[in-house]
C-alpha cells in the first residue's frame, strides 16, 4: 500500500471539516504534510483562512442549541458509538499518526490510539454525571440548587506532538458537556484530527458539533481565538505562544484554558531502586522522541547514586534502536520535522561549551540521514541556571545534576518557571510523600514517570498554564455554573424589603 496515494485520495476534497463535510481552505496558501522519517511529502493541502474559521464557527453555532438540548443519555450514547467507531478504525489511526509524526508504530498502536479510545469511553460515561449541588434551604426561606450548563462554541488549538490524543482531549469534554467545537490542529500534522472528526460523524454526532480547520497560527489560529462568537479558548502548546493566545482571548473576555510547556524534574533520592530509576529515566525522557511536555528532562540524583545513575543511563540509551517507524522493532523514531531536530541539536551544541555530552548529541548517518532523527542524549555537568537546564528542549535529551540534601533536591526541582509534571524516586514513603507535597507540579509520580489515565486530571502550575484536560475535572472548563433560587414563603412583602421601603 502506498501511503502517499492513500492520503491524497482521502483528502482530495480538502483538509477542512466544517459542518460535517470536507472542503478546501481559502487562504491561498498550501501546506505539505511531510513524513519525518524520510523527509518526503505525502500530501499537500490548502490552508484555512479567516473565512473558513468563520464558516466553522457558524456551523458550530447552528448546531449548539440542539446538541446542548440533548439529554445526557443521548450525548452519552453518541459518545459510546464514537468509541466503537474509533476502535474499529484503530489500525488506520495508528498508521496515520506514525506517518505524519514519525512515531514508532508500537507507540501509536499501544499508547496513542488505545488511550484515545479509552478517553472517549470515559467521557461517554461522564456525560451522564454532569450535575450540580443538590437542592437545599440555605437561607431558610428559599430552596437553592446549582445547574451546570454548556457554554457555547469552543475554539481549541492543539499541538503537533500528540495530534490524535490532543484532539480527543480538546473535543471530548467539550461535546460531552453539550458544547460544540472548532478545533485547529497543528497544520503539519492534520491527518488524525480530521479522521477523528469524520469518525464522530460516522458515530451519529450531528454535523457542526465537531469542526476542524487546518490553518496557520497567525491567520486561522488567531482569528479563531479572537472570534466574537467563540466563548472559550483551549490551547495546548508552548508558553510563549500561550501568552499570545491569552492576550487575544482576554480582549474579548473569553474563558481560557492553557496547557503550556514543561521541564519535568526526575528526583532520585539515595534510597531509590537504582535499576528502576535508570530504566524510568530512559523511558521517561525518550517517550515520543522526547517531544512530550511531561517527559523527564532534568534528573536530580542524590550524590551517593549519581555516578552509577549516569553510567547506567548512558549504557541503556546506547541500546535504544532508531529506525523506520513502521518497523515493530524500532524504539525511537525521528522528531516531527527537520526544523525541530535542528532546534534540539542547537541546545546540545551550545551546551558543549559548559557541560559534558555523555552520550548521543548527534544525528545518525547512513540510511537514516534523510530523516529528522537525533540520537538519545545525556548531558552532565551543566549548571542549574544554564539554558539546557532551564529551557524546554522538546527532544530526546536528558540533563543530570547531583544534589546533597533532600531540601536541595526539592528546591532544584522547583527551580524553573514550569510546573507541569515531576517524579520522585524513593523507597521511603515519608520522603516520597514530602516530595509530592512540596514539588510544584500538576502531576507528581512516585517511582514511575509518564503514565496517564482518563480518570485523572492533566494540567500545570506556574508557566505551564492552568485548567485541566481529561477526568471529570475538565468539565470545570467547559460548563457554566448557575445558581437557581426559589422563594418558599409566598409572602408578598419580604423582610429584607425593609432596606428599601423602610417602615412603610
Coordinates of C-alpha atoms in Angstrom, one line a residue:
X1 CA 0.0 0.0 0.0
X2 CA 1.4 3.4 -0.9
X3 CA 0.6 5.7 2.0
X4 CA 1.1 8.9 -0.1
X5 CA -1.7 8.0 -2.5
X6 CA -4.0 6.8 0.3
X7 CA -3.8 10.2 1.9
X8 CA -4.1 12.1 -1.3
X9 CA -7.3 10.2 -2.3
X10 CA -8.9 10.6 1.2
X11 CA -8.4 14.3 1.3
X12 CA -8.6 15.2 -2.3
X13 CA -11.7 17.4 -1.5
X14 CA -9.7 19.4 1.1
X15 CA -8.5 19.2 4.6
X16 CA -11.1 21.3 6.4
X17 CA -14.0 19.5 8.1
X18 CA -16.8 22.1 8.5
X19 CA -20.5 21.3 9.1
X20 CA -20.0 17.6 8.5
X21 CA -18.1 17.7 5.2
X22 CA -14.7 18.1 3.8
X23 CA -13.8 21.3 1.9
X24 CA -10.8 23.1 0.7
X25 CA -9.2 26.0 2.5
X26 CA -9.4 29.6 1.1
X27 CA -6.2 31.2 2.4
X28 CA -4.5 30.9 -0.9
X29 CA -1.6 29.1 0.7
X30 CA -0.7 25.4 0.7
X31 CA 0.9 23.2 3.3
X32 CA 2.9 20.0 2.8
X33 CA 2.4 17.0 5.1
X34 CA 5.9 15.5 5.4
X35 CA 6.9 12.1 6.6
X36 CA 9.7 13.0 9.0
X37 CA 11.3 9.6 8.7
X38 CA 12.1 10.2 5.0
X39 CA 11.7 13.9 4.5
X40 CA 9.3 13.2 1.7
X41 CA 5.9 15.0 1.3
X42 CA 2.9 12.7 1.5
X43 CA 0.2 15.2 0.7
X44 CA -0.3 18.9 0.1
X45 CA -3.5 20.8 1.0
X46 CA -4.9 24.3 1.0
X47 CA -4.7 26.0 4.4
X48 CA -7.7 27.5 6.1
X49 CA -8.1 31.3 6.2
X50 CA -10.3 33.6 8.2
X51 CA -13.4 32.8 6.0
X52 CA -13.0 29.1 6.8
X53 CA -12.8 29.9 10.5
X54 CA -16.0 32.0 10.2
X55 CA -17.8 29.2 8.4
X56 CA -16.7 26.6 11.1
X57 CA -17.8 28.9 13.9
X58 CA -21.1 29.5 12.2
X59 CA -21.6 25.7 11.8
X60 CA -20.8 25.1 15.4
X61 CA -23.2 27.9 16.5
X62 CA -26.0 26.5 14.4
X63 CA -25.5 23.0 15.9
X64 CA -25.2 24.2 19.5
X65 CA -28.9 24.6 20.6
X66 CA -29.9 21.1 19.6
X67 CA -26.8 19.5 20.9
X68 CA -26.9 21.4 24.2
X69 CA -30.6 20.5 24.5
X70 CA -30.0 16.7 24.1
X71 CA -30.3 14.7 27.2
X72 CA -27.1 13.5 28.9
X73 CA -28.1 10.0 28.0
X74 CA -28.4 10.9 24.3
X75 CA -24.9 12.5 24.3
X76 CA -23.6 9.5 26.2
X77 CA -25.0 7.1 23.7
X78 CA -23.4 9.1 20.8
X79 CA -20.0 9.0 22.5
X80 CA -20.2 5.3 23.2
X81 CA -20.9 4.8 19.4
X82 CA -17.9 7.2 18.8
X83 CA -15.6 5.0 20.9
X84 CA -16.8 1.9 19.0
X85 CA -16.1 3.6 15.6
X86 CA -12.6 4.5 16.8
X87 CA -11.9 1.0 18.0
X88 CA -12.9 -0.3 14.6
X89 CA -10.5 2.0 12.8
X90 CA -7.6 1.7 15.3
X91 CA -5.1 0.4 12.8
X92 CA -5.8 3.2 10.4
X93 CA -5.4 5.8 13.1
X94 CA -2.1 4.3 14.3
X95 CA -0.8 4.2 10.7
X96 CA -1.7 7.8 10.0
X97 CA -0.3 9.0 13.3
X98 CA 3.1 7.3 12.6
X99 CA 3.1 8.6 9.1
X100 CA 2.7 12.2 9.9
X101 CA 4.6 12.3 13.2
X102 CA 7.3 9.7 12.8
X103 CA 6.1 7.9 15.9
X104 CA 7.2 4.2 16.2
X105 CA 4.2 2.1 15.3
X106 CA 4.5 0.5 18.7
X107 CA 3.9 3.8 20.4
X108 CA 0.9 4.7 18.1
X109 CA -0.6 1.2 18.5
X110 CA -0.1 0.7 22.2
X111 CA -0.3 4.3 23.6
X112 CA -1.8 7.0 21.4
X113 CA -4.7 5.1 19.8
X114 CA -5.9 3.0 22.8
X115 CA -5.5 6.0 25.1
X116 CA -7.8 8.0 22.8
X117 CA -10.4 5.2 22.6
X118 CA -10.4 4.9 26.4
X119 CA -10.7 8.6 26.8
X120 CA -13.8 8.6 24.5
X121 CA -15.3 5.8 26.5
X122 CA -14.6 7.6 29.7
X123 CA -16.4 10.8 28.6
X124 CA -19.3 8.7 27.3
X125 CA -19.9 7.7 30.9
X126 CA -19.0 11.0 32.4
X127 CA -21.6 12.8 30.2
X128 CA -24.3 11.3 32.4
X129 CA -22.8 12.7 35.6
X130 CA -22.8 16.4 34.9
X131 CA -24.7 17.6 37.9
X132 CA -24.6 20.5 40.4
X133 CA -25.1 20.6 44.1
X134 CA -28.3 19.0 45.4
X135 CA -31.2 21.2 46.4
X136 CA -31.3 22.7 49.9
X137 CA -32.7 25.5 52.0
X138 CA -29.6 27.5 52.8
X139 CA -31.3 30.8 53.7
X140 CA -34.3 29.2 55.4
X141 CA -36.8 30.9 53.1
X142 CA -35.5 29.7 49.8
X143 CA -34.6 26.5 48.0
X144 CA -31.3 26.7 46.1
X145 CA -29.7 24.4 43.6
X146 CA -26.9 24.5 41.1
X147 CA -27.2 23.8 37.4
X148 CA -24.3 23.0 35.0
X149 CA -24.9 24.3 31.6
X150 CA -23.0 24.2 28.3
X151 CA -21.2 27.4 27.5
X152 CA -21.4 27.5 23.7
X153 CA -18.9 27.3 20.8
X154 CA -15.4 26.4 21.9
X155 CA -12.3 27.2 19.9
X156 CA -9.4 24.9 20.6
X157 CA -5.9 24.8 19.3
X158 CA -3.9 21.5 19.6
X159 CA -0.2 20.8 19.1
X160 CA 1.8 18.5 16.8
X161 CA 3.3 16.1 19.3
X162 CA 0.2 14.1 20.0
X163 CA -2.2 15.1 17.3
X164 CA -4.8 12.4 18.0
X165 CA -4.7 12.4 21.7
X166 CA -4.7 16.2 21.9
X167 CA -7.7 16.4 19.5
X168 CA -9.5 14.0 21.9
X169 CA -8.6 15.9 25.0
X170 CA -10.0 19.1 23.4
X171 CA -13.1 17.7 21.8
X172 CA -14.4 15.1 24.2
X173 CA -15.1 17.1 27.4
X174 CA -16.4 20.0 25.4
X175 CA -19.0 17.9 23.5
X176 CA -19.8 15.6 26.4
X177 CA -20.9 18.8 28.3
X178 CA -23.1 19.9 25.4
X179 CA -20.9 22.4 23.7
X180 CA -19.8 22.5 20.0
X181 CA -16.2 22.9 18.9
X182 CA -13.9 24.2 16.3
X183 CA -10.5 22.6 16.5
X184 CA -7.4 23.9 14.9
X185 CA -4.7 21.2 14.9
X186 CA -1.1 21.9 14.0
X187 CA -1.0 22.4 10.3
X188 CA 1.9 20.0 9.9
X189 CA 0.0 17.0 11.5
X190 CA -3.7 17.3 10.5
X191 CA -4.5 13.8 9.5
X192 CA -5.7 12.1 12.6
X193 CA -7.7 15.2 13.8
X194 CA -9.6 15.0 10.5
X195 CA -10.1 11.3 10.9
X196 CA -11.3 11.9 14.5
X197 CA -13.9 14.4 13.2
X198 CA -15.0 12.0 10.4
X199 CA -15.4 9.2 13.0
X200 CA -17.6 11.5 15.1
X201 CA -19.9 12.0 12.1
X202 CA -19.9 8.2 11.4
X203 CA -21.0 7.7 15.0
X204 CA -24.0 9.9 14.5
X205 CA -22.8 13.0 16.3
X206 CA -24.7 15.8 14.4
X207 CA -23.0 17.9 11.8
X208 CA -21.5 21.0 13.1
X209 CA -20.8 19.7 16.6
X210 CA -17.2 18.8 15.7
X211 CA -15.4 21.0 13.2
X212 CA -11.7 21.1 12.2
X213 CA -9.9 23.9 10.5
X214 CA -6.3 23.4 9.4
X215 CA -4.5 26.7 9.0
X216 CA -1.6 28.7 10.1
X217 CA -1.5 30.0 13.7
X218 CA -1.1 33.7 12.7
X219 CA -4.1 33.6 10.4
X220 CA -6.5 30.8 11.3
X221 CA -5.5 30.4 14.9
X222 CA -5.5 34.0 16.0
X223 CA -8.8 34.6 14.2
X224 CA -10.4 31.6 16.0
X225 CA -9.1 32.8 19.4
X226 CA -10.4 36.3 18.8
X227 CA -13.7 35.4 17.2
X228 CA -16.6 37.1 18.9
X229 CA -18.9 34.0 18.7
X230 CA -16.3 31.8 20.4
X231 CA -16.9 31.8 24.1
X232 CA -13.9 29.8 25.2
X233 CA -10.4 29.1 24.0
X234 CA -8.4 25.9 25.0
X235 CA -4.8 25.9 23.9
X236 CA -2.0 23.4 24.2
X237 CA 1.4 24.4 23.1
X238 CA 4.5 26.5 24.1
X239 CA 4.4 29.1 26.8
X240 CA 5.4 32.0 24.5
X241 CA 2.6 31.2 22.1
X242 CA 0.2 30.7 25.1
X243 CA 1.0 34.2 26.2
X244 CA -0.1 35.5 22.8
X245 CA -3.3 33.4 22.9
X246 CA -4.1 34.8 26.3
X247 CA -3.6 38.4 25.1
X248 CA -6.1 37.8 22.2
X249 CA -8.6 35.9 24.3
X250 CA -8.8 38.4 27.2
X251 CA -9.5 41.2 24.8
X252 CA -13.0 39.6 24.3
X253 CA -13.3 38.3 27.9
X254 CA -13.2 34.6 26.9
X255 CA -12.9 31.7 29.2
X256 CA -9.4 30.4 28.8
X257 CA -7.7 27.1 29.4
X258 CA -3.9 26.9 28.8
X259 CA -1.7 23.7 28.9
X260 CA 1.7 25.0 28.2
X261 CA 5.4 24.0 28.3
X262 CA 7.1 21.7 30.8
X263 CA 10.5 20.9 32.1
X264 CA 9.8 17.9 34.3
X265 CA 12.2 17.1 37.1
X266 CA 13.1 13.5 37.9
X267 CA 14.3 13.4 41.5
X268 CA 16.2 10.3 42.6
X269 CA 16.9 10.0 46.4
X270 CA 19.7 7.9 47.7
X271 CA 17.5 5.1 48.9
X272 CA 15.8 4.6 45.4
X273 CA 15.9 1.4 43.4
X274 CA 18.7 2.4 41.1
X275 CA 17.9 0.0 38.3
X276 CA 14.2 1.1 38.3
X277 CA 15.3 4.8 38.3
X278 CA 17.7 4.2 35.3
X279 CA 15.0 2.4 33.3
X280 CA 12.4 5.0 34.2
X281 CA 14.7 7.9 33.3
X282 CA 15.5 6.5 29.8
X283 CA 11.9 5.6 29.1
X284 CA 10.6 8.9 30.6
X285 CA 13.0 11.1 28.7
X286 CA 12.7 9.3 25.3
X287 CA 8.9 8.8 25.0
X288 CA 7.8 10.2 21.7
X289 CA 11.4 11.1 20.9
X290 CA 11.3 13.4 24.0
X291 CA 8.5 15.5 22.3
X292 CA 6.3 15.4 25.4
X293 CA 5.7 18.2 27.8
X294 CA 5.7 15.8 30.7
X295 CA 8.9 14.0 29.6
X296 CA 11.7 13.6 32.1
X297 CA 14.2 16.3 31.2
X298 CA 16.0 17.2 34.4
X299 CA 17.3 14.3 36.5
X300 CA 18.4 15.3 40.0
X301 CA 20.3 12.4 41.6
X302 CA 21.5 12.4 45.3
X303 CA 25.2 12.2 45.3
X304 CA 25.7 8.6 46.5
X305 CA 23.9 7.3 43.4
X306 CA 24.9 9.9 40.9
X307 CA 27.9 8.2 39.2
X308 CA 26.1 4.9 38.9
X309 CA 23.0 6.6 37.6
X310 CA 24.9 8.5 34.9
X311 CA 26.7 5.3 33.8
X312 CA 23.5 3.2 33.8
X313 CA 21.5 5.8 31.8
X314 CA 24.3 6.2 29.2
X315 CA 24.6 2.4 28.8
X316 CA 20.8 1.9 28.4
X317 CA 20.5 4.9 26.0
X318 CA 23.1 3.3 23.8
X319 CA 20.9 0.2 23.3
X320 CA 17.9 2.2 22.0
X321 CA 17.2 1.3 18.4
X322 CA 16.5 4.2 15.9
X323 CA 14.8 3.2 12.7
X324 CA 11.8 3.1 10.4
X325 CA 8.7 4.0 12.4
X326 CA 6.7 1.1 10.7
X327 CA 9.3 -1.5 11.8
X328 CA 7.9 -3.1 15.0
X329 CA 11.5 -3.4 16.4
X330 CA 12.1 0.4 16.2
X331 CA 12.3 2.0 19.7
X332 CA 12.8 5.7 18.7
X333 CA 11.5 7.4 15.6
X334 CA 12.5 10.8 14.2
X335 CA 11.5 14.1 15.6
X336 CA 8.4 15.7 13.9
X337 CA 10.5 17.8 11.5
X338 CA 14.0 18.7 10.4
X339 CA 13.3 22.1 11.9
X340 CA 12.6 20.6 15.3
X341 CA 15.6 18.3 15.0
X342 CA 17.9 21.2 14.3
X343 CA 16.4 23.2 17.2
X344 CA 17.2 20.3 19.6
X345 CA 20.7 19.9 18.2
X346 CA 21.2 23.6 18.8
X347 CA 20.6 23.3 22.5
X348 CA 23.0 20.4 22.8
X349 CA 25.7 22.1 20.7
X350 CA 25.6 25.2 22.7
X351 CA 25.8 23.2 25.9
X352 CA 29.2 21.7 24.8
X353 CA 30.9 24.9 26.0
X354 CA 29.7 24.4 29.6
X355 CA 28.7 20.8 30.1
X356 CA 29.6 17.2 29.1
X357 CA 27.7 15.3 26.4
X358 CA 28.0 11.8 27.9
X359 CA 26.3 10.0 25.0
X360 CA 24.4 10.9 21.8
X361 CA 24.4 14.5 20.8
X362 CA 24.3 13.9 17.1
X363 CA 22.1 13.0 14.2
X364 CA 22.7 9.5 12.8
X365 CA 24.2 9.0 9.4
X366 CA 23.7 6.2 6.9
X367 CA 20.3 5.1 5.9
X368 CA 18.6 7.4 8.5
X369 CA 20.4 10.5 7.3
X370 CA 17.4 11.8 5.3
X371 CA 15.1 11.6 8.3
X372 CA 14.7 14.0 11.2
X373 CA 16.5 11.7 13.6
X374 CA 18.5 12.6 16.7
X375 CA 20.3 10.1 19.0
X376 CA 19.3 9.7 22.6
X377 CA 21.4 12.2 24.5
X378 CA 22.6 12.5 28.1
X379 CA 24.2 15.7 29.3
X380 CA 26.0 16.1 32.7
X381 CA 27.9 18.9 34.4
X382 CA 25.6 21.7 33.5
X383 CA 24.8 24.5 36.0
X384 CA 21.3 24.8 37.3
X385 CA 20.9 28.3 35.7
X386 CA 22.1 27.1 32.3
X387 CA 20.0 27.1 29.2
X388 CA 19.8 23.4 28.8
X389 CA 18.5 23.0 32.4
X390 CA 16.1 25.9 32.3
X391 CA 14.6 25.9 28.8
X392 CA 12.2 23.4 27.2
X393 CA 14.1 21.4 24.6
X394 CA 11.4 19.0 23.4
X395 CA 13.7 16.3 22.1
X396 CA 15.4 13.1 23.3
X397 CA 17.7 14.9 25.7
X398 CA 18.1 14.3 29.5
X399 CA 20.3 16.5 31.7
X400 CA 21.5 15.1 35.0
X401 CA 22.7 17.0 38.1
X402 CA 23.7 15.9 41.6
X403 CA 22.3 17.1 44.9
X404 CA 23.2 16.5 48.5
X405 CA 20.3 17.1 51.0
X406 CA 16.6 16.4 50.4
X407 CA 15.9 20.1 50.8
X408 CA 18.3 20.9 48.0
X409 CA 16.8 18.2 45.7
X410 CA 13.3 19.6 46.1
X411 CA 14.4 23.2 45.7
X412 CA 16.2 22.4 42.5
X413 CA 13.2 20.5 41.2
X414 CA 11.1 23.7 41.7
X415 CA 13.7 26.0 40.2
X416 CA 12.3 26.6 36.7
X417 CA 9.4 28.6 35.5
X418 CA 7.5 25.4 34.7
X419 CA 5.3 23.1 36.8
X420 CA 3.5 20.5 34.7
X421 CA 4.9 17.2 35.9
X422 CA 7.6 15.6 38.1
X423 CA 8.6 12.4 39.6
X424 CA 10.2 11.3 42.9
X425 CA 12.1 8.0 43.3
X426 CA 12.4 6.6 46.9
X427 CA 11.6 3.5 48.9
X428 CA 10.8 5.7 51.9
X429 CA 7.1 6.6 52.0
X430 CA 7.6 9.7 54.1
X431 CA 10.3 11.0 51.9
X432 CA 8.2 10.4 48.8
X433 CA 5.2 11.9 50.4
X434 CA 7.1 15.1 51.2
X435 CA 8.2 15.3 47.6
X436 CA 4.6 15.0 46.3
X437 CA 3.5 17.8 48.7
X438 CA 6.4 20.2 48.0
X439 CA 7.1 19.8 44.3
X440 CA 5.1 22.4 42.5
X441 CA 3.6 20.5 39.6
X442 CA 0.2 19.4 38.3
X443 CA 1.2 15.7 38.4
X444 CA 3.8 14.1 40.6
X445 CA 4.6 10.4 40.1
X446 CA 6.3 8.2 42.7
X447 CA 8.7 5.6 41.3
X448 CA 7.4 6.0 37.8
X449 CA 7.2 8.7 35.2
X450 CA 4.8 9.3 32.3
X451 CA 1.6 7.1 32.8
X452 CA -1.7 8.9 32.4
X453 CA -5.2 7.7 32.8
X454 CA -8.6 9.1 31.7
X455 CA -10.0 9.4 35.2
X456 CA -7.2 11.7 36.5
X457 CA -6.7 15.4 35.5
X458 CA -3.8 16.7 33.5
X459 CA -2.6 20.3 33.8
X460 CA 0.1 22.5 35.3
X461 CA 1.3 25.1 37.7
X462 CA 3.1 28.4 37.1
X463 CA 4.2 29.0 33.4
X464 CA 2.8 25.5 32.5
X465 CA -0.7 27.1 32.4
X466 CA -4.0 26.5 34.2
X467 CA -7.1 24.3 33.8
X468 CA -7.4 20.6 33.3
X469 CA -7.6 18.1 30.5
X470 CA -9.1 14.6 31.0
X471 CA -11.1 13.5 34.0
X472 CA -14.3 14.9 35.4
X473 CA -12.3 18.0 36.5
X474 CA -12.1 19.1 32.9
X475 CA -15.9 19.8 33.0
X476 CA -15.0 22.9 35.1
X477 CA -13.5 24.4 32.0
X478 CA -16.5 23.6 29.7
X479 CA -19.5 24.3 31.8
X480 CA -21.2 27.3 33.3
X481 CA -22.3 27.0 36.9
X482 CA -25.7 28.6 37.6
X483 CA -27.4 29.2 40.9
X484 CA -31.1 28.9 40.9
X485 CA -33.1 30.1 44.0
X486 CA -36.8 29.6 44.7
X487 CA -38.8 31.6 47.3
X488 CA -40.6 29.2 49.6
X489 CA -42.7 31.6 51.6
X490 CA -45.3 33.1 49.1
X491 CA -45.0 36.3 51.2
X492 CA -45.5 39.5 49.2
X493 CA -43.5 41.8 51.4
X494 CA -40.2 40.1 52.3
X495 CA -38.4 41.0 55.5
X496 CA -35.4 42.2 53.5
X497 CA -37.6 44.8 51.7
X498 CA -37.3 47.0 54.8
X499 CA -33.8 48.0 53.5
X500 CA -35.7 49.7 50.6
X501 CA -39.2 50.6 51.9
X502 CA -38.3 51.4 55.5
X503 CA -41.2 51.1 57.9
X504 CA -43.9 51.7 55.3

